[in-house]
Amino acid sequence: MAFGAVLSALLGDFAIRAAVLVVVVLSWLALTLALLASRNKLKAKVELHRGLLSRYCDVIWDGWPTRFRIIRWEQVAVIEENGDTEEIITVQAKVEGADARFFRLRFGAGWDQPESYRKNVTTEVRNLLVDGTSGTSWDVTSYWLDDGRLNMLSHFHTPAEVGSSVRVQMKWRWPGKSIPLMVRRQPDLFTFRFGNPVEYASYRVILPKGFDAHFDAVNLDRKKHDFTIKRKDSTGRLEVELKIRNMPIDVKIGMRLEIKK
């Protein structure tokens, strides 16, 4: 008598089908767990290599004589009601000291964000053409610093020569970046700090429709600094914008906003 017939006689057709189903499910689970383990191991290795690359680039950055004189820096933050924030930065800079192969920027949310938010941050860096349109994308390597900031290194396609001008557009979408302002209704900072000379910079914050805010300057003195802070709501969304010329070096400056209750 065949083995299947013996099983049928002992257990019945239903029991056989159930046993086969259990074997198939257990095999599928075992394969899935093996694939997940392999994927997680590969992901961890990729993150390790990316972090090492970024750290070695930091060493080069700190010791290389390349410097960027910022001619114009324009930053716009568009905030949603749940705190999600999309930012666009347009930069025009002049290369000084030595040819540039990449440049480094560091950004943070300003509060202790859970990893679940940070892992969904997306970034994009592109050339900005003379007519203002976006060019091709750049390679970007990044990793998270211990203080919660994103260390981002953007690599030129070819080295930018000393004396040449660089025009770049950066975009990122940062889930929950403005939760303290929008959800917790706490005063929130919108600041920047530069280690190189900056001739002109602006920071414009656009709130969700229907929201109003108090605002003031951070680390700025009208007797010492050439700046303005103005508001407008011509689009139906409140916009608060800081403009400053000849920014001080290595000083965090910007605005503090608080949603009106």
GROMACS .gro file of C-alpha atoms in nm:
model
  261
    1MET     CA    1   0.000   0.000   0.000
    2ALA     CA    2   0.136   0.349  -0.086
    3PHE     CA    3   0.245   0.579   0.196
    4GLY     CA    4  -0.033   0.828   0.110
    5ALA     CA    5  -0.292   0.554   0.129
    6VAL     CA    6  -0.161   0.444   0.470
    7LEU     CA    7  -0.184   0.804   0.598
    8SER     CA    8  -0.532   0.832   0.451
    9ALA     CA    9  -0.641   0.519   0.625
   10LEU     CA   10  -0.492   0.623   0.958
   11LEU     CA   11  -0.568   0.995   0.962
   12GLY     CA   12  -0.825   1.068   0.694
   13ASP     CA   13  -0.800   1.309   0.399
   14PHE     CA   14  -0.874   1.618   0.605
   15ALA     CA   15  -0.593   1.545   0.853
   16ILE     CA   16  -0.348   1.491   0.567
   17ARG     CA   17  -0.437   1.822   0.405
   18ALA     CA   18  -0.405   1.997   0.741
   19ALA     CA   19  -0.064   1.842   0.801
   20VAL     CA   20   0.057   1.942   0.454
   21LEU     CA   21  -0.068   2.298   0.513
   22VAL     CA   22   0.118   2.319   0.843
   23VAL     CA   23   0.440   2.199   0.676
   24VAL     CA   24   0.401   2.457   0.398
   25VAL     CA   25   0.332   2.741   0.643
   26LEU     CA   26   0.624   2.647   0.866
   27SER     CA   27   0.856   2.624   0.564
   28TRP     CA   28   0.739   2.967   0.443
   29LEU     CA   29   0.794   3.118   0.788
   30ALA     CA   30   1.143   2.969   0.811
   31LEU     CA   31   1.234   3.107   0.467
   32THR     CA   32   1.090   3.450   0.553
   33LEU     CA   33   1.283   3.469   0.880
   34ALA     CA   34   1.603   3.367   0.702
   35LEU     CA   35   1.551   3.637   0.437
   36LEU     CA   36   1.473   3.901   0.700
   37ALA     CA   37   1.783   3.810   0.898
   38SER     CA   38   1.994   3.833   0.584
   39ARG     CA   39   1.834   4.165   0.488
   40ASN     CA   40   1.886   4.314   0.834
   41LYS     CA   41   2.248   4.201   0.834
   42LEU     CA   42   2.304   4.356   0.490
   43LYS     CA   43   2.130   4.679   0.597
   44ALA     CA   44   2.346   4.701   0.909
   45LYS     CA   45   2.659   4.653   0.698
   46VAL     CA   46   2.551   4.922   0.451
   47GLU     CA   47   2.483   5.165   0.738
   48LEU     CA   48   2.824   5.086   0.886
   49HIS     CA   49   3.005   5.149   0.557
   50ARG     CA   50   2.808   5.469   0.494
   51GLY     CA   51   2.891   5.597   0.840
   52LEU     CA   52   3.260   5.515   0.797
   53LEU     CA   53   3.269   5.690   0.459
   54SER     CA   54   3.106   6.000   0.605
   55ARG     CA   55   3.341   6.004   0.904
   56TYR     CA   56   3.650   5.979   0.682
   57CYS     CA   57   3.508   6.259   0.468
   58ASP     CA   58   3.473   6.463   0.790
   59VAL     CA   59   3.843   6.408   0.859
   60ILE     CA   60   3.927   6.528   0.508
   61TRP     CA   61   3.689   6.823   0.543
   62ASP     CA   62   3.843   6.937   0.872
   63GLY     CA   63   4.200   6.918   0.736
   64TRP     CA   64   4.144   7.032   0.376
   65PRO     CA   65   4.203   7.401   0.294
   66THR     CA   66   3.883   7.430   0.088
   67ARG     CA   67   3.640   7.692   0.213
   68PHE     CA   68   3.312   7.826   0.078
   69ARG     CA   69   3.222   8.194   0.088
   70ILE     CA   70   2.843   8.201   0.088
   71ILE     CA   71   2.722   8.472  -0.147
   72ARG     CA   72   2.355   8.394  -0.101
   73TRP     CA   73   2.166   8.146   0.119
   74GLU     CA   74   1.787   8.122   0.093
   75GLN     CA   75   1.605   7.873   0.316
   76VAL     CA   76   1.231   7.806   0.314
   77ALA     CA   77   1.048   7.579   0.561
   78VAL     CA   78   0.691   7.473   0.477
   79ILE     CA   79   0.523   7.333   0.788
   80GLU     CA   80   0.216   7.111   0.804
   81GLU     CA   81  -0.036   7.097   1.087
   82ASN     CA   82   0.105   6.766   1.219
   83GLY     CA   83   0.458   6.906   1.235
   84ASP     CA   84   0.592   6.748   0.915
   85THR     CA   85   0.828   6.994   0.748
   86GLU     CA   86   0.965   7.029   0.397
   87GLU     CA   87   1.262   7.260   0.348
   88ILE     CA   88   1.425   7.398   0.036
   89ILE     CA   89   1.765   7.567   0.047
   90THR     CA   90   1.915   7.754  -0.245
   91VAL     CA   91   2.286   7.835  -0.215
   92GLN     CA   92   2.526   8.038  -0.421
   93ALA     CA   93   2.886   8.011  -0.301
   94LYS     CA   94   3.242   8.082  -0.411
   95VAL     CA   95   3.517   7.821  -0.370
   96GLU     CA   96   3.827   7.942  -0.185
   97GLY     CA   97   4.154   7.787  -0.067
   98ALA     CA   98   4.156   7.467  -0.276
   99ASP     CA   99   3.943   7.279  -0.526
  100ALA     CA  100   3.626   7.141  -0.369
  101ARG     CA  101   3.517   6.780  -0.406
  102PHE     CA  102   3.225   6.787  -0.164
  103PHE     CA  103   3.067   7.009   0.098
  104ARG     CA  104   2.926   6.934   0.442
  105LEU     CA  105   2.606   7.054   0.608
  106ARG     CA  106   2.457   6.956   0.942
  107PHE     CA  107   2.091   6.993   1.033
  108GLY     CA  108   1.876   6.895   1.327
  109ALA     CA  109   1.516   6.898   1.442
  110GLY     CA  110   1.605   7.087   1.759
  111TRP     CA  111   1.442   6.829   1.986
  112ASP     CA  112   1.505   6.468   2.087
  113GLN     CA  113   1.323   6.289   1.806
  114PRO     CA  114   1.257   5.912   1.817
  115GLU     CA  115   1.438   5.707   1.556
  116SER     CA  116   1.104   5.628   1.388
  117TYR     CA  117   1.094   5.990   1.267
  118ARG     CA  118   1.458   6.018   1.169
  119LYS     CA  119   1.466   5.705   0.956
  120ASN     CA  120   1.199   5.855   0.728
  121VAL     CA  121   1.389   6.177   0.657
  122THR     CA  122   1.454   6.209   0.281
  123THR     CA  123   1.710   6.439   0.118
  124GLU     CA  124   1.791   6.553  -0.234
  125VAL     CA  125   2.072   6.775  -0.368
  126ARG     CA  126   2.086   6.914  -0.722
  127ASN     CA  127   2.281   7.156  -0.935
  128LEU     CA  128   2.104   7.486  -0.984
  129LEU     CA  129   2.136   7.620  -1.336
  130VAL     CA  130   2.192   7.985  -1.422
  131ASP     CA  131   1.826   8.033  -1.518
  132GLY     CA  132   1.717   7.899  -1.178
  133THR     CA  133   1.599   7.557  -1.294
  134SER     CA  134   1.713   7.235  -1.125
  135GLY     CA  135   1.994   7.034  -1.280
  136THR     CA  136   2.114   6.680  -1.214
  137SER     CA  137   2.124   6.525  -0.868
  138TRP     CA  138   2.439   6.478  -0.660
  139ASP     CA  139   2.555   6.177  -0.464
  140VAL     CA  140   2.493   6.225  -0.092
  141THR     CA  141   2.633   6.032   0.203
  142SER     CA  142   2.498   6.094   0.550
  143TYR     CA  143   2.475   5.963   0.903
  144TRP     CA  144   2.320   6.072   1.232
  145LEU     CA  145   2.537   6.240   1.493
  146ASP     CA  146   2.501   6.161   1.863
  147ASP     CA  147   2.328   6.495   1.921
  148GLY     CA  148   2.048   6.406   1.676
  149ARG     CA  149   2.170   6.614   1.383
  150LEU     CA  150   2.201   6.478   1.031
  151ASN     CA  151   2.556   6.503   0.895
  152MET     CA  152   2.516   6.535   0.518
  153LEU     CA  153   2.801   6.528   0.263
  154SER     CA  154   2.716   6.626  -0.095
  155HIS     CA  155   2.969   6.522  -0.359
  156PHE     CA  156   3.045   6.726  -0.671
  157HIS     CA  157   3.037   6.541  -1.005
  158THR     CA  158   3.379   6.695  -1.079
  159PRO     CA  159   3.593   6.908  -0.847
  160ALA     CA  160   3.490   7.273  -0.828
  161GLU     CA  161   3.796   7.490  -0.895
  162VAL     CA  162   3.918   7.769  -0.670
  163GLY     CA  163   3.748   8.094  -0.763
  164SER     CA  164   3.450   7.925  -0.929
  165SER     CA  165   3.090   7.980  -0.825
  166VAL     CA  166   2.869   7.695  -0.706
  167ARG     CA  167   2.489   7.700  -0.722
  168VAL     CA  168   2.308   7.424  -0.535
  169GLN     CA  169   1.952   7.342  -0.436
  170MET     CA  170   1.883   7.112  -0.142
  171LYS     CA  171   1.549   6.965  -0.042
  172TRP     CA  172   1.447   6.746   0.243
  173ARG     CA  173   1.127   6.622   0.398
  174TRP     CA  174   1.149   6.578   0.772
  175PRO     CA  175   0.855   6.403   0.946
  176GLY     CA  176   0.765   6.559   1.279
  177LYS     CA  177   1.042   6.821   1.270
  178SER     CA  178   0.809   7.096   1.394
  179ILE     CA  179   0.604   6.894   1.646
  180PRO     CA  180   0.708   7.121   1.937
  181LEU     CA  181   0.565   7.422   1.752
  182MET     CA  182   0.253   7.272   1.594
  183VAL     CA  183   0.147   6.989   1.828
  184ARG     CA  184   0.287   7.081   2.169
  185ARG     CA  185   0.232   7.455   2.112
  186GLN     CA  186   0.578   7.537   2.247
  187PRO     CA  187   0.809   7.815   2.124
  188ASP     CA  188   1.037   7.671   1.855
  189LEU     CA  189   1.367   7.790   1.708
  190PHE     CA  190   1.443   7.832   1.338
  191THR     CA  191   1.812   7.913   1.328
  192PHE     CA  192   2.131   7.861   1.129
  193ARG     CA  193   2.501   7.887   1.204
  194PHE     CA  194   2.790   7.911   0.960
  195GLY     CA  195   3.162   7.856   0.998
  196ASN     CA  196   3.238   8.060   0.686
  197PRO     CA  197   3.154   8.417   0.581
  198VAL     CA  198   2.796   8.468   0.458
  199GLU     CA  199   2.715   8.783   0.264
  200TYR     CA  200   2.336   8.736   0.260
  201ALA     CA  201   2.099   8.482   0.413
  202SER     CA  202   1.724   8.450   0.454
  203TYR     CA  203   1.503   8.205   0.641
  204ARG     CA  204   1.132   8.197   0.557
  205VAL     CA  205   0.887   7.988   0.763
  206ILE     CA  206   0.545   7.915   0.614
  207LEU     CA  207   0.277   7.800   0.860
  208PRO     CA  208  -0.034   7.594   0.778
  209LYS     CA  209  -0.343   7.780   0.665
  210GLY     CA  210  -0.540   7.933   0.950
  211PHE     CA  211  -0.249   7.958   1.197
  212ASP     CA  212  -0.092   8.274   1.338
  213ALA     CA  213   0.224   8.314   1.543
  214HIS     CA  214   0.428   8.538   1.770
  215PHE     CA  215   0.791   8.576   1.665
  216ASP     CA  216   1.115   8.746   1.763
  217ALA     CA  217   1.484   8.744   1.675
  218VAL     CA  218   1.743   8.508   1.824
  219ASN     CA  219   2.094   8.639   1.901
  220LEU     CA  220   2.047   8.947   1.684
  221ASP     CA  221   2.094   9.309   1.784
  222ARG     CA  222   1.968   9.588   1.560
  223LYS     CA  223   2.262   9.805   1.664
  224LYS     CA  224   2.514   9.541   1.554
  225HIS     CA  225   2.347   9.343   1.276
  226ASP     CA  226   2.188   9.436   0.946
  227PHE     CA  227   1.865   9.234   0.952
  228THR     CA  228   1.488   9.247   0.920
  229ILE     CA  229   1.205   9.016   1.030
  230LYS     CA  230   0.872   9.061   0.857
  231ARG     CA  231   0.544   8.875   0.825
  232LYS     CA  232   0.297   8.846   0.541
  233ASP     CA  233  -0.009   8.634   0.464
  234SER     CA  234  -0.092   8.720   0.104
  235THR     CA  235  -0.115   8.349   0.013
  236GLY     CA  236  -0.354   8.261   0.298
  237ARG     CA  237  -0.067   8.106   0.495
  238LEU     CA  238   0.134   8.314   0.739
  239GLU     CA  239   0.496   8.363   0.632
  240VAL     CA  240   0.762   8.493   0.870
  241GLU     CA  241   1.095   8.579   0.707
  242LEU     CA  242   1.433   8.679   0.844
  243LYS     CA  243   1.681   8.854   0.613
  244ILE     CA  244   2.035   8.933   0.719
  245ARG     CA  245   2.354   9.063   0.557
  246ASN     CA  246   2.711   8.987   0.665
  247MET     CA  247   2.623   8.720   0.917
  248PRO     CA  248   2.846   8.668   1.221
  249ILE     CA  249   3.055   8.351   1.205
  250ASP     CA  250   2.996   8.057   1.443
  251VAL     CA  251   2.693   8.219   1.605
  252LYS     CA  252   2.350   8.056   1.602
  253ILE     CA  253   2.103   8.319   1.483
  254GLY     CA  254   1.749   8.312   1.352
  255MET     CA  255   1.391   8.333   1.482
  256ARG     CA  256   1.176   8.200   1.761
  257LEU     CA  257   0.812   8.128   1.675
  258GLU     CA  258   0.515   8.046   1.896
  259ILE     CA  259   0.166   7.962   1.771
  260LYS     CA  260  -0.098   8.205   1.894
  261LYS     CA  261  -0.361   8.036   2.109
   0.00000   0.00000   0.00000
